[in-house]
Every structure is written in C-alpha cells, then in structure tokens.
PDB file of C-alpha atoms in Angstrom:
ATOM      1  CA  UNK A  70      29.750  -0.967 -10.306  1.00  0.00           C
ATOM      2  CA  UNK A  71      29.771   2.546  -8.833  1.00  0.00           C
ATOM      3  CA  UNK A  72      28.073   4.083 -11.884  1.00  0.00           C
ATOM      4  CA  UNK A  73      25.504   1.268 -11.895  1.00  0.00           C
ATOM      5  CA  UNK A  74      24.753   1.813  -8.206  1.00  0.00           C
ATOM      6  CA  UNK A  75      24.583   5.603  -8.616  1.00  0.00           C
ATOM      7  CA  UNK A  76      22.094   5.210 -11.456  1.00  0.00           C
ATOM      8  CA  UNK A  77      19.901   3.015  -9.248  1.00  0.00           C
ATOM      9  CA  UNK A  78      20.050   5.575  -6.415  1.00  0.00           C
ATOM     10  CA  UNK A  79      19.124   8.471  -8.696  1.00  0.00           C
ATOM     11  CA  UNK A  80      16.076   6.575  -9.945  1.00  0.00           C
ATOM     12  CA  UNK A  81      14.797   6.442  -6.356  1.00  0.00           C
ATOM     13  CA  UNK A  82      14.338  10.220  -6.163  1.00  0.00           C
ATOM     14  CA  UNK A  83      11.585  10.653  -8.805  1.00  0.00           C
ATOM     15  CA  UNK A  84       9.980   7.429  -7.587  1.00  0.00           C
ATOM     16  CA  UNK A  85       9.720   8.784  -4.047  1.00  0.00           C
ATOM     17  CA  UNK A  86       8.384  12.142  -5.263  1.00  0.00           C
ATOM     18  CA  UNK A  87       5.787  10.395  -7.429  1.00  0.00           C
ATOM     19  CA  UNK A  88       4.722   8.181  -4.523  1.00  0.00           C
ATOM     20  CA  UNK A  89       4.291  11.170  -2.213  1.00  0.00           C
ATOM     21  CA  UNK A  90       2.320  13.064  -4.869  1.00  0.00           C
ATOM     22  CA  UNK A  91      -0.082  10.174  -5.484  1.00  0.00           C
ATOM     23  CA  UNK A  92      -0.580   9.645  -1.755  1.00  0.00           C
ATOM     24  CA  UNK A  93      -1.157  13.366  -1.225  1.00  0.00           C
ATOM     25  CA  UNK A  94      -3.792  13.575  -3.960  1.00  0.00           C
ATOM     26  CA  UNK A  95      -5.605  10.412  -2.881  1.00  0.00           C
ATOM     27  CA  UNK A  96      -5.757  11.512   0.750  1.00  0.00           C
ATOM     28  CA  UNK A  97      -6.936  15.034  -0.081  1.00  0.00           C
ATOM     29  CA  UNK A  98      -9.490  14.040  -2.722  1.00  0.00           C
ATOM     30  CA  UNK A  99     -11.094  11.355  -0.559  1.00  0.00           C
ATOM     31  CA  UNK A 100     -14.489  12.348   0.902  1.00  0.00           C
ATOM     32  CA  UNK A 101     -14.543  13.737   4.406  1.00  0.00           C
ATOM     33  CA  UNK A 102     -11.782  15.424   6.341  1.00  0.00           C
ATOM     34  CA  UNK A 103      -9.857  15.299   9.605  1.00  0.00           C
ATOM     35  CA  UNK A 104     -12.537  17.309  11.419  1.00  0.00           C
ATOM     36  CA  UNK A 105     -15.658  15.931   9.742  1.00  0.00           C
ATOM     37  CA  UNK A 106     -16.409  13.681  12.709  1.00  0.00           C
ATOM     38  CA  UNK A 107     -16.618  16.759  14.958  1.00  0.00           C
ATOM     39  CA  UNK A 108     -19.641  17.936  12.993  1.00  0.00           C
ATOM     40  CA  UNK A 109     -21.490  14.716  13.735  1.00  0.00           C
ATOM     41  CA  UNK A 110     -24.446  15.192  16.044  1.00  0.00           C
ATOM     42  CA  UNK A 111     -23.420  12.051  17.946  1.00  0.00           C
ATOM     43  CA  UNK A 112     -19.926  13.379  18.641  1.00  0.00           C
ATOM     44  CA  UNK A 113     -19.201  14.443  22.227  1.00  0.00           C
ATOM     45  CA  UNK A 114     -16.879  17.215  20.977  1.00  0.00           C
ATOM     46  CA  UNK A 115     -19.287  18.693  18.406  1.00  0.00           C
ATOM     47  CA  UNK A 116     -18.189  22.104  17.150  1.00  0.00           C
ATOM     48  CA  UNK A 117     -19.648  24.651  14.759  1.00  0.00           C
ATOM     49  CA  UNK A 118     -18.737  24.889  11.063  1.00  0.00           C
ATOM     50  CA  UNK A 119     -17.104  28.257  11.735  1.00  0.00           C
ATOM     51  CA  UNK A 120     -14.746  26.686  14.250  1.00  0.00           C
ATOM     52  CA  UNK A 121     -13.907  23.928  11.760  1.00  0.00           C
ATOM     53  CA  UNK A 122     -13.041  26.546   9.130  1.00  0.00           C
ATOM     54  CA  UNK A 123     -10.842  28.356  11.643  1.00  0.00           C
ATOM     55  CA  UNK A 124      -8.929  25.155  12.438  1.00  0.00           C
ATOM     56  CA  UNK A 125      -8.492  24.375   8.745  1.00  0.00           C
ATOM     57  CA  UNK A 126      -7.193  27.894   8.127  1.00  0.00           C
ATOM     58  CA  UNK A 127      -4.786  27.572  11.045  1.00  0.00           C
ATOM     59  CA  UNK A 128      -3.395  24.311   9.636  1.00  0.00           C
ATOM     60  CA  UNK A 129      -3.339  25.592   6.053  1.00  0.00           C
ATOM     61  CA  UNK A 130      -5.880  23.029   4.836  1.00  0.00           C
ATOM     62  CA  UNK A 131      -7.907  25.711   3.029  1.00  0.00           C
ATOM     63  CA  UNK A 132      -4.995  26.607   0.753  1.00  0.00           C
ATOM     64  CA  UNK A 133      -4.810  25.322  -2.858  1.00  0.00           C
ATOM     65  CA  UNK A 134      -3.595  21.724  -3.184  1.00  0.00           C
ATOM     66  CA  UNK A 135      -0.346  22.628  -5.025  1.00  0.00           C
ATOM     67  CA  UNK A 136       0.569  25.057  -2.239  1.00  0.00           C
ATOM     68  CA  UNK A 137      -0.166  22.430   0.411  1.00  0.00           C
ATOM     69  CA  UNK A 138       1.929  19.803  -1.388  1.00  0.00           C
ATOM     70  CA  UNK A 139       4.960  22.028  -1.914  1.00  0.00           C
ATOM     71  CA  UNK A 140       4.757  23.130   1.717  1.00  0.00           C
ATOM     72  CA  UNK A 141       4.777  19.474   2.784  1.00  0.00           C
ATOM     73  CA  UNK A 142       7.669  18.773   0.411  1.00  0.00           C
ATOM     74  CA  UNK A 143       9.651  21.681   1.863  1.00  0.00           C
ATOM     75  CA  UNK A 144       9.137  20.420   5.406  1.00  0.00           C
ATOM     76  CA  UNK A 145       9.906  16.857   4.409  1.00  0.00           C
ATOM     77  CA  UNK A 146      13.281  17.989   3.042  1.00  0.00           C
ATOM     78  CA  UNK A 147      14.167  18.900   6.639  1.00  0.00           C
ATOM     79  CA  UNK A 148      12.617  15.640   7.971  1.00  0.00           C
ATOM     80  CA  UNK A 149       9.801  17.587   9.587  1.00  0.00           C
ATOM     81  CA  UNK A 150       6.642  15.446   9.383  1.00  0.00           C
ATOM     82  CA  UNK A 151       4.552  17.889  11.418  1.00  0.00           C
ATOM     83  CA  UNK A 152       1.961  16.978  14.046  1.00  0.00           C
ATOM     84  CA  UNK A 153      -1.099  14.770  13.938  1.00  0.00           C
ATOM     85  CA  UNK A 154      -4.520  16.235  13.215  1.00  0.00           C
ATOM     86  CA  UNK A 155      -7.086  15.822  15.943  1.00  0.00           C
ATOM     87  CA  UNK A 156      -8.128  16.902  19.401  1.00  0.00           C
ATOM     88  CA  UNK A 157      -4.733  16.111  20.978  1.00  0.00           C
ATOM     89  CA  UNK A 158      -1.959  16.766  18.422  1.00  0.00           C
ATOM     90  CA  UNK A 159       1.382  15.013  18.862  1.00  0.00           C
ATOM     91  CA  UNK A 160       4.555  14.801  16.736  1.00  0.00           C
ATOM     92  CA  UNK A 161       4.112  12.469  13.775  1.00  0.00           C
ATOM     93  CA  UNK A 162       7.776  11.437  13.863  1.00  0.00           C
ATOM     94  CA  UNK A 163       7.397  10.095  17.407  1.00  0.00           C
ATOM     95  CA  UNK A 164       4.317   8.048  16.511  1.00  0.00           C
ATOM     96  CA  UNK A 165       5.907   6.658  13.355  1.00  0.00           C
ATOM     97  CA  UNK A 166       9.144   5.871  15.190  1.00  0.00           C
ATOM     98  CA  UNK A 167       7.358   3.904  17.906  1.00  0.00           C
ATOM     99  CA  UNK A 168       5.250   1.981  15.387  1.00  0.00           C
ATOM    100  CA  UNK A 169       8.237   1.364  13.119  1.00  0.00           C
ATOM    101  CA  UNK A 170      10.135  -0.429  15.876  1.00  0.00           C
ATOM    102  CA  UNK A 171       7.303  -2.909  16.376  1.00  0.00           C
ATOM    103  CA  UNK A 172       6.879  -3.564  12.654  1.00  0.00           C
ATOM    104  CA  UNK A 173      10.620  -3.807  11.971  1.00  0.00           C
ATOM    105  CA  UNK A 174      11.284  -6.558  14.519  1.00  0.00           C
ATOM    106  CA  UNK A 175       8.071  -8.344  13.599  1.00  0.00           C
ATOM    107  CA  UNK A 176       8.942  -8.400   9.903  1.00  0.00           C
ATOM    108  CA  UNK A 177      12.603  -9.226  10.511  1.00  0.00           C
ATOM    109  CA  UNK A 178      11.607 -12.310  12.500  1.00  0.00           C
ATOM    110  CA  UNK A 179       9.027 -13.240   9.843  1.00  0.00           C
ATOM    111  CA  UNK A 180      11.470 -12.941   6.928  1.00  0.00           C
ATOM    112  CA  UNK A 181      14.156 -14.884   8.829  1.00  0.00           C
ATOM    113  CA  UNK A 182      11.706 -17.714   9.510  1.00  0.00           C
ATOM    114  CA  UNK A 183      10.365 -17.524   5.972  1.00  0.00           C
ATOM    115  CA  UNK A 184      13.805 -17.860   4.379  1.00  0.00           C
ATOM    116  CA  UNK A 185      15.110 -20.317   6.958  1.00  0.00           C
ATOM    117  CA  UNK A 186      12.340 -22.797   6.152  1.00  0.00           C
ATOM    118  CA  UNK A 187      11.443 -21.869   2.550  1.00  0.00           C
ATOM    119  CA  UNK A 188      14.901 -22.112   0.964  1.00  0.00           C
ATOM    120  CA  UNK A 189      15.808 -25.586   2.369  1.00  0.00           C
ATOM    121  CA  UNK A 190      12.288 -26.776   1.539  1.00  0.00           C
ATOM    122  CA  UNK A 191      12.638 -25.551  -2.036  1.00  0.00           C
ATOM    123  CA  UNK A 192      16.037 -27.257  -2.354  1.00  0.00           C
ATOM    124  CA  UNK A 193      14.538 -30.494  -1.046  1.00  0.00           C
ATOM    125  CA  UNK A 194      11.609 -30.263  -3.492  1.00  0.00           C
ATOM    126  CA  UNK A 195      14.022 -29.735  -6.400  1.00  0.00           C
ATOM    127  CA  UNK A 196      16.165 -32.704  -5.353  1.00  0.00           C
ATOM    128  CA  UNK A 197      13.053 -34.915  -5.035  1.00  0.00           C
ATOM    129  CA  UNK A 198      11.151 -33.501  -8.024  1.00  0.00           C
ATOM    130  CA  UNK A 199       8.506 -35.859  -9.364  1.00  0.00           C
ATOM    131  CA  UNK A 200       8.297 -38.085  -6.305  1.00  0.00           C
ATOM    132  CA  UNK A 201       5.096 -38.618  -4.343  1.00  0.00           C
ATOM    133  CA  UNK A 202       6.426 -36.811  -1.297  1.00  0.00           C
ATOM    134  CA  UNK A 203       7.413 -33.805  -3.394  1.00  0.00           C
ATOM    135  CA  UNK A 204       3.991 -33.687  -5.068  1.00  0.00           C
ATOM    136  CA  UNK A 205       2.248 -33.939  -1.689  1.00  0.00           C
ATOM    137  CA  UNK A 206       4.443 -31.117  -0.345  1.00  0.00           C
ATOM    138  CA  UNK A 207       3.659 -29.002  -3.405  1.00  0.00           C
ATOM    139  CA  UNK A 208      -0.067 -29.537  -2.882  1.00  0.00           C
ATOM    140  CA  UNK A 209       0.172 -28.463   0.760  1.00  0.00           C
ATOM    141  CA  UNK A 210       2.156 -25.370  -0.225  1.00  0.00           C
ATOM    142  CA  UNK A 211      -0.432 -24.521  -2.874  1.00  0.00           C
ATOM    143  CA  UNK A 212      -3.244 -24.771  -0.321  1.00  0.00           C
ATOM    144  CA  UNK A 213      -1.259 -22.634   2.112  1.00  0.00           C
ATOM    145  CA  UNK A 214      -0.595 -20.053  -0.595  1.00  0.00           C
ATOM    146  CA  UNK A 215      -4.315 -19.943  -1.447  1.00  0.00           C
ATOM    147  CA  UNK A 216      -5.402 -19.258   2.139  1.00  0.00           C
ATOM    148  CA  UNK A 217      -6.109 -15.551   2.844  1.00  0.00           C
ATOM    149  CA  UNK A 218      -3.929 -14.034   5.533  1.00  0.00           C
ATOM    150  CA  UNK A 219      -6.948 -13.138   7.637  1.00  0.00           C
ATOM    151  CA  UNK A 220      -8.230 -16.719   7.510  1.00  0.00           C
ATOM    152  CA  UNK A 221      -4.792 -18.090   8.343  1.00  0.00           C
ATOM    153  CA  UNK A 222      -4.454 -15.813  11.364  1.00  0.00           C
ATOM    154  CA  UNK A 223      -7.966 -16.644  12.580  1.00  0.00           C
ATOM    155  CA  UNK A 224      -7.276 -20.382  12.345  1.00  0.00           C
ATOM    156  CA  UNK A 225      -4.043 -19.995  14.307  1.00  0.00           C
ATOM    157  CA  UNK A 226      -5.862 -18.029  16.996  1.00  0.00           C
ATOM    158  CA  UNK A 227      -8.623 -20.642  17.136  1.00  0.00           C
ATOM    159  CA  UNK A 228      -6.091 -23.465  17.413  1.00  0.00           C
ATOM    160  CA  UNK A 229      -3.582 -22.002  19.881  1.00  0.00           C
ATOM    161  CA  UNK A 230      -5.397 -19.258  21.797  1.00  0.00           C
ATOM    162  CA  UNK A 231      -8.849 -20.610  22.587  1.00  0.00           C
ATOM    163  CA  UNK A 232     -10.295 -24.006  23.317  1.00  0.00           C
ATOM    164  CA  UNK A 233      -8.482 -26.694  25.293  1.00  0.00           C
ATOM    165  CA  UNK A 234      -4.921 -25.613  24.363  1.00  0.00           C
ATOM    166  CA  UNK A 235      -4.703 -21.860  25.128  1.00  0.00           C
ATOM    167  CA  UNK A 236      -0.942 -21.926  24.703  1.00  0.00           C
ATOM    168  CA  UNK A 237      -0.443 -18.349  23.524  1.00  0.00           C
ATOM    169  CA  UNK A 238      -1.995 -14.918  24.159  1.00  0.00           C
ATOM    170  CA  UNK A 239      -4.436 -13.765  21.510  1.00  0.00           C
ATOM    171  CA  UNK A 240      -3.894 -10.009  21.142  1.00  0.00           C
ATOM    172  CA  UNK A 241      -1.540  -7.234  22.162  1.00  0.00           C
ATOM    173  CA  UNK A 242       2.190  -6.984  22.539  1.00  0.00           C
ATOM    174  CA  UNK A 243       2.471  -7.400  26.305  1.00  0.00           C
ATOM    175  CA  UNK A 244       0.372  -8.754  29.136  1.00  0.00           C
ATOM    176  CA  UNK A 245      -0.987  -6.126  31.549  1.00  0.00           C
ATOM    177  CA  UNK A 246       0.859  -7.632  34.530  1.00  0.00           C
ATOM    178  CA  UNK A 247       4.114  -8.413  32.685  1.00  0.00           C
ATOM    179  CA  UNK A 248       7.291  -6.449  33.569  1.00  0.00           C
ATOM    180  CA  UNK A 249       8.807  -4.170  30.946  1.00  0.00           C
ATOM    181  CA  UNK A 250      12.366  -5.433  31.435  1.00  0.00           C
ATOM    182  CA  UNK A 251      14.184  -8.585  32.407  1.00  0.00           C
ATOM    183  CA  UNK A 252      13.828 -12.201  31.332  1.00  0.00           C
ATOM    184  CA  UNK A 253      10.138 -12.393  32.274  1.00  0.00           C
ATOM    185  CA  UNK A 254       9.334  -9.346  30.129  1.00  0.00           C
ATOM    186  CA  UNK A 255      11.289 -10.730  27.171  1.00  0.00           C
ATOM    187  CA  UNK A 256       9.541 -14.097  27.389  1.00  0.00           C
ATOM    188  CA  UNK A 257       6.150 -12.410  27.541  1.00  0.00           C
ATOM    189  CA  UNK A 258       7.027 -10.354  24.454  1.00  0.00           C
ATOM    190  CA  UNK A 259       8.134 -13.484  22.576  1.00  0.00           C
ATOM    191  CA  UNK A 260       4.920 -15.324  23.476  1.00  0.00           C
ATOM    192  CA  UNK A 261       2.857 -12.445  22.064  1.00  0.00           C
ATOM    193  CA  UNK A 262       4.967 -12.294  18.891  1.00  0.00           C
ATOM    194  CA  UNK A 263       4.821 -16.014  18.033  1.00  0.00           C
ATOM    195  CA  UNK A 264       1.424 -15.977  16.332  1.00  0.00           C
ATOM    196  CA  UNK A 265       1.907 -12.777  14.230  1.00  0.00           C
ATOM    197  CA  UNK A 266       5.356 -13.935  13.095  1.00  0.00           C
ATOM    198  CA  UNK A 267       4.089 -17.421  12.267  1.00  0.00           C
ATOM    199  CA  UNK A 268       1.107 -15.982  10.385  1.00  0.00           C
ATOM    200  CA  UNK A 269       3.222 -13.774   8.099  1.00  0.00           C
ATOM    201  CA  UNK A 270       5.917 -16.438   7.654  1.00  0.00           C
ATOM    202  CA  UNK A 271       3.420 -19.132   6.670  1.00  0.00           C
ATOM    203  CA  UNK A 272       1.789 -16.780   4.161  1.00  0.00           C
ATOM    204  CA  UNK A 273       5.113 -16.047   2.435  1.00  0.00           C
ATOM    205  CA  UNK A 274       6.634 -19.521   2.764  1.00  0.00           C
ATOM    206  CA  UNK A 275       5.059 -21.042  -0.399  1.00  0.00           C
ATOM    207  CA  UNK A 276       6.424 -18.287  -2.640  1.00  0.00           C
ATOM    208  CA  UNK A 277       9.946 -18.647  -1.259  1.00  0.00           C
ATOM    209  CA  UNK A 278       9.865 -22.434  -1.626  1.00  0.00           C
ATOM    210  CA  UNK A 279       8.483 -22.215  -5.180  1.00  0.00           C
ATOM    211  CA  UNK A 280      11.166 -19.761  -6.327  1.00  0.00           C
ATOM    212  CA  UNK A 281      13.911 -21.810  -4.664  1.00  0.00           C
ATOM    213  CA  UNK A 282      12.640 -24.995  -6.312  1.00  0.00           C
ATOM    214  CA  UNK A 283      12.500 -23.385  -9.774  1.00  0.00           C
ATOM    215  CA  UNK A 284      16.002 -21.924  -9.455  1.00  0.00           C
ATOM    216  CA  UNK A 285      17.489 -25.185  -8.221  1.00  0.00           C
ATOM    217  CA  UNK A 286      15.832 -27.199 -10.988  1.00  0.00           C
ATOM    218  CA  UNK A 287      17.441 -24.913 -13.587  1.00  0.00           C
ATOM    219  CA  UNK A 288      20.845 -25.352 -11.975  1.00  0.00           C
ATOM    220  CA  UNK A 289      20.540 -29.120 -11.568  1.00  0.00           C
ATOM    221  CA  UNK A 290      19.776 -29.459 -15.286  1.00  0.00           C
ATOM    222  CA  UNK A 291      23.007 -27.729 -16.327  1.00  0.00           C
ATOM    223  CA  UNK A 292      25.764 -29.887 -17.886  1.00  0.00           C
ATOM    224  CA  UNK A 293      28.312 -29.244 -15.126  1.00  0.00           C
ATOM    225  CA  UNK A 294      25.822 -30.519 -12.530  1.00  0.00           C
ATOM    226  CA  UNK A 295      25.187 -33.649 -14.571  1.00  0.00           C
ATOM    227  CA  UNK A 296      28.947 -34.138 -14.822  1.00  0.00           C
ATOM    228  CA  UNK A 297      29.316 -33.628 -11.063  1.00  0.00           C
ATOM    229  CA  UNK A 298      26.728 -36.342 -10.430  1.00  0.00           C
ATOM    230  CA  UNK A 299      28.537 -38.659 -12.866  1.00  0.00           C
ATOM    231  CA  UNK A 300      31.821 -38.138 -10.985  1.00  0.00           C
ATOM    232  CA  UNK A 301      30.153 -39.333  -7.779  1.00  0.00           C
ATOM    233  CA  UNK A 302      30.152 -36.024  -5.875  1.00  0.00           C
ATOM    234  CA  UNK A 303      27.814 -36.382  -2.849  1.00  0.00           C
ATOM    235  CA  UNK A 304      24.324 -35.012  -3.291  1.00  0.00           C
ATOM    236  CA  UNK A 305      24.546 -32.548  -0.387  1.00  0.00           C
ATOM    237  CA  UNK A 306      27.711 -31.050  -1.885  1.00  0.00           C
ATOM    238  CA  UNK A 307      26.153 -30.751  -5.340  1.00  0.00           C
ATOM    239  CA  UNK A 308      23.078 -29.071  -3.901  1.00  0.00           C
ATOM    240  CA  UNK A 309      24.468 -26.700  -1.304  1.00  0.00           C
ATOM    241  CA  UNK A 310      27.940 -25.952  -2.718  1.00  0.00           C
ATOM    242  CA  UNK A 311      27.604 -26.019  -6.503  1.00  0.00           C
ATOM    243  CA  UNK A 312      23.918 -25.481  -7.325  1.00  0.00           C
ATOM    244  CA  UNK A 313      22.758 -23.181  -4.550  1.00  0.00           C
ATOM    245  CA  UNK A 314      24.834 -20.181  -5.665  1.00  0.00           C
ATOM    246  CA  UNK A 315      23.036 -19.964  -9.000  1.00  0.00           C
ATOM    247  CA  UNK A 316      19.757 -21.391  -7.783  1.00  0.00           C
ATOM    248  CA  UNK A 317      19.350 -18.710  -5.137  1.00  0.00           C
ATOM    249  CA  UNK A 318      19.255 -15.886  -7.709  1.00  0.00           C
ATOM    250  CA  UNK A 319      15.434 -16.031  -8.053  1.00  0.00           C
ATOM    251  CA  UNK A 320      15.189 -15.718  -4.258  1.00  0.00           C
ATOM    252  CA  UNK A 321      17.406 -12.632  -4.340  1.00  0.00           C
ATOM    253  CA  UNK A 322      15.184 -11.090  -7.020  1.00  0.00           C
ATOM    254  CA  UNK A 323      12.182 -11.892  -4.828  1.00  0.00           C
ATOM    255  CA  UNK A 324      13.624  -9.966  -1.869  1.00  0.00           C
ATOM    256  CA  UNK A 325      12.563  -6.659  -3.362  1.00  0.00           C
ATOM    257  CA  UNK A 326       8.989  -7.897  -3.720  1.00  0.00           C
ATOM    258  CA  UNK A 327       8.841  -9.104  -0.115  1.00  0.00           C
ATOM    259  CA  UNK A 328       8.614  -5.561   1.281  1.00  0.00           C
ATOM    260  CA  UNK A 329       5.267  -4.711  -0.400  1.00  0.00           C
ATOM    261  CA  UNK A 330       3.953  -8.102   0.712  1.00  0.00           C
ATOM    262  CA  UNK A 331       5.038  -7.346   4.269  1.00  0.00           C
ATOM    263  CA  UNK A 332       3.337  -3.954   4.159  1.00  0.00           C
ATOM    264  CA  UNK A 333       0.006  -5.508   3.159  1.00  0.00           C
ATOM    265  CA  UNK A 334       0.506  -8.294   5.669  1.00  0.00           C
ATOM    266  CA  UNK A 335       1.266  -5.809   8.438  1.00  0.00           C
ATOM    267  CA  UNK A 336      -2.078  -4.066   8.048  1.00  0.00           C
ATOM    268  CA  UNK A 337      -4.005  -7.346   8.295  1.00  0.00           C
ATOM    269  CA  UNK A 338      -1.927  -9.019  11.001  1.00  0.00           C
ATOM    270  CA  UNK A 339      -1.497  -5.956  13.208  1.00  0.00           C
ATOM    271  CA  UNK A 340      -5.210  -5.188  13.077  1.00  0.00           C
ATOM    272  CA  UNK A 341      -6.058  -8.834  13.799  1.00  0.00           C
ATOM    273  CA  UNK A 342      -3.661  -9.187  16.729  1.00  0.00           C
ATOM    274  CA  UNK A 343      -3.984  -5.541  17.921  1.00  0.00           C
ATOM    275  CA  UNK A 344      -0.286  -4.718  17.542  1.00  0.00           C
ATOM    276  CA  UNK A 345       0.814  -1.048  17.643  1.00  0.00           C
ATOM    277  CA  UNK A 346       2.835  -1.198  14.415  1.00  0.00           C
ATOM    278  CA  UNK A 347       2.940   0.625  11.097  1.00  0.00           C
ATOM    279  CA  UNK A 348      -0.001  -1.298   9.669  1.00  0.00           C
ATOM    280  CA  UNK A 349      -2.230  -0.393  12.593  1.00  0.00           C
ATOM    281  CA  UNK A 350      -1.026   3.217  12.474  1.00  0.00           C
ATOM    282  CA  UNK A 351      -1.674   3.476   8.729  1.00  0.00           C
ATOM    283  CA  UNK A 352      -5.188   2.045   9.006  1.00  0.00           C
ATOM    284  CA  UNK A 353      -6.113   4.375  11.882  1.00  0.00           C
ATOM    285  CA  UNK A 354      -4.628   7.410  10.131  1.00  0.00           C
ATOM    286  CA  UNK A 355      -6.527   6.723   6.903  1.00  0.00           C
ATOM    287  CA  UNK A 356      -9.828   6.324   8.731  1.00  0.00           C
ATOM    288  CA  UNK A 357      -9.220   9.519  10.728  1.00  0.00           C
ATOM    289  CA  UNK A 358      -8.044  11.477   7.633  1.00  0.00           C
ATOM    290  CA  UNK A 359      -4.857  12.312   9.518  1.00  0.00           C
ATOM    291  CA  UNK A 360      -2.995  13.695   6.504  1.00  0.00           C
ATOM    292  CA  UNK A 361       0.466  14.236   8.061  1.00  0.00           C
ATOM    293  CA  UNK A 362       0.529  10.688   9.470  1.00  0.00           C
ATOM    294  CA  UNK A 363      -0.674   9.180   6.184  1.00  0.00           C
ATOM    295  CA  UNK A 364       2.047  11.031   4.281  1.00  0.00           C
ATOM    296  CA  UNK A 365       4.748  10.038   6.770  1.00  0.00           C
ATOM    297  CA  UNK A 366       3.745   6.363   6.727  1.00  0.00           C
ATOM    298  CA  UNK A 367       3.625   6.286   2.920  1.00  0.00           C
ATOM    299  CA  UNK A 368       7.086   7.850   2.650  1.00  0.00           C
ATOM    300  CA  UNK A 369       8.598   5.462   5.212  1.00  0.00           C
ATOM    301  CA  UNK A 370       7.022   2.461   3.483  1.00  0.00           C
ATOM    302  CA  UNK A 371       8.154   3.744   0.089  1.00  0.00           C
ATOM    303  CA  UNK A 372      11.730   4.192   1.287  1.00  0.00           C
ATOM    304  CA  UNK A 373      11.667   0.677   2.775  1.00  0.00           C
ATOM    305  CA  UNK A 374      10.351  -0.791  -0.488  1.00  0.00           C
ATOM    306  CA  UNK A 375      12.974   0.996  -2.583  1.00  0.00           C
ATOM    307  CA  UNK A 376      15.685  -0.096  -0.144  1.00  0.00           C
ATOM    308  CA  UNK A 377      14.490  -3.677  -0.544  1.00  0.00           C
ATOM    309  CA  UNK A 378      14.608  -3.482  -4.341  1.00  0.00           C
ATOM    310  CA  UNK A 379      18.016  -1.778  -4.228  1.00  0.00           C
ATOM    311  CA  UNK A 380      19.402  -4.386  -1.818  1.00  0.00           C
ATOM    312  CA  UNK A 381      18.109  -7.166  -4.069  1.00  0.00           C
ATOM    313  CA  UNK A 382      19.763  -5.521  -7.102  1.00  0.00           C
ATOM    314  CA  UNK A 383      23.089  -5.156  -5.278  1.00  0.00           C
ATOM    315  CA  UNK A 384      23.150  -8.763  -4.058  1.00  0.00           C
ATOM    316  CA  UNK A 385      22.123 -10.025  -7.481  1.00  0.00           C
ATOM    317  CA  UNK A 386      24.855  -7.933  -9.126  1.00  0.00           C
ATOM    318  CA  UNK A 387      27.468  -9.350  -6.742  1.00  0.00           C
ATOM    319  CA  UNK A 388      26.352 -12.892  -7.524  1.00  0.00           C
ATOM    320  CA  UNK A 389      25.895 -12.381 -11.281  1.00  0.00           C
ATOM    321  CA  UNK A 390      28.105  -9.930 -13.169  1.00  0.00           C
ATOM    322  CA  UNK A 391      25.735  -9.860 -16.131  1.00  0.00           C
ATOM    323  CA  UNK A 392      23.269  -7.793 -14.052  1.00  0.00           C
ATOM    324  CA  UNK A 393      25.781  -4.949 -13.673  1.00  0.00           C
ATOM    325  CA  UNK A 394      26.000  -4.366 -17.394  1.00  0.00           C
ATOM    326  CA  UNK A 395      22.240  -4.594 -17.986  1.00  0.00           C
TER     327      UNK A 395
END
C-alpha cells in the first residue's frame, strides 16, 4: 500500500510541472499583454510605449520565455507567487487565498448536497429499475443533465429572485447593510449562497445518480444478492448494507472527475452571481493578462484536481484490494 501510494504521489510532480508549463506558454503566447490597455487612446491612464517597455523590463517580461519560466519555477518552489500586474500591485497569494476560501466552502456545500441527494436517488432508481416512476425520474435527470449551467442559473434567478416571489438575493456574497459577524451575518451569507450551491448541485446531480444506479444494478445482479433476496432479507438491508459497499465504487471513481467539473462550474456560477471566488479571479486575471495570478490559479486548481484523483484512488483501494495491485 505504501509503495502504491508513493508511486501515485511521484506521478503528481511531472503532471504539475507540465500543467504549469502549458499554462505559462498559453498565457504568454496569447495576443496582448498586461499593459496593452494602457496604450489605448480611451484609457484614462494612457502611457507612452517607452514607459511600457520600462515596466516590462522592470518585471522581467522582456526576457526570453525559458528564462521567465525557470524564474517563476524557482520562486514557486519557495511558494512565492509574486505580485499582480497592473496599476496597483498586490500580493497574488493574498488574492488567491481570499478567493479560495469562497470557492472552497461553496464547492464543499455543493458536493455534499450533490452526494446527499444523488446517491440515495441512484439507489432508489436501481431498486425500482424498469418501473414507470423510475423511467420518469430518469427522463427528468436527463433533461437536467442536458441543461447548460448558465441556463440553469438564470432560471433559478428568474424563479426565486425576481417576480412575485423574490425569496433570495440575486448577486453578491453579502448584503450592503448586513453585519459581518453574528447570527444575522451568518443567515445573510447562507441566503446568498443558496442559489449558487443549488445551481452547481443540480448540474452534477444527474451524473452522481446515474453512476450510483449503474453500480447498484451490477451489485444487485450478483448471485449472493439473489440468494439474500431468496432468504427473505429486507430490501433496505440488502441495498444499504450488502450492495452499497460494492455499488458505490463507481461514485468513488467519479470523485476525481468532480474537481474539474467544479472548476468549470465555478467560473460560470461565480460570474453569474458575482461571487469573489477562484472562478471570478481566474476570469478577471485572464482578461487582464495578469500572468502571476493566472499561474497561481492554475497551480492551485491543478493541485486540487490531483488531490481529488489521489483521494479517489485511496478510497477505492481501501474498498477494493484489486486496485492496489493494478
């Protein structure tokens, strides 16, 4: 088990280096630059090309790309992400840390809701496979899975934020007049988080339910499950005690794929609901050609994705010994 885990950890190193290299090249080779907007005639802070060259020289952006990348890699080894590029520079680590807190709690609540509803729903669909209710539920899940995340979020906003209901706030993380601490502040934060969490959870719910249904159907068809039914063991015990352990393996394998889905969902949902998370930060940094922030966000997201895959491998190995020798 230790050798298997060590091999998985060592594979993360070249993966992370490759991810940073691809991100570095894509950001540097894209048209424009961090100071291109300052050359615009409509910009209030318009500067001369000579001043732009001086700023690029000061930041080392005029050096060859290999030299820039190895300099970034050297600083990253000491967890130094540098400062943002722009009129008012600030530490990248502080910006990423603040955005990461918002995204972490948002995604944790979304995944908890996703699994809490999707797994029991998949078990129920497997136990009632072929019935009219199960087919109707499958059709609804298919329609939900086909709906784009942006459309789903817009419909939720239209239903709950405008019109006669107006039950929840539409955008932001806090109301302007809400306190930062105490019960009133916590309730205001929860009210703002309901729609983003529900939007991401509903988008991922069909996949969780489908994987849970497929895994449970495989387990229910095994001879020992047929024998358990013949002995008169109650259905709930057969489902949740005997079949769920093996039927949940596809869900465990899916855990590693949830992180990339959450990353894509964060960009859409955080832009739609104006939340100061990693998705919003990544979109703004890409548009502004803020290279240090783009690199820091890509590394953090890459580490989170690899941690998700590694966690899924570990849980799957603990549940199924055959994985450890693969």
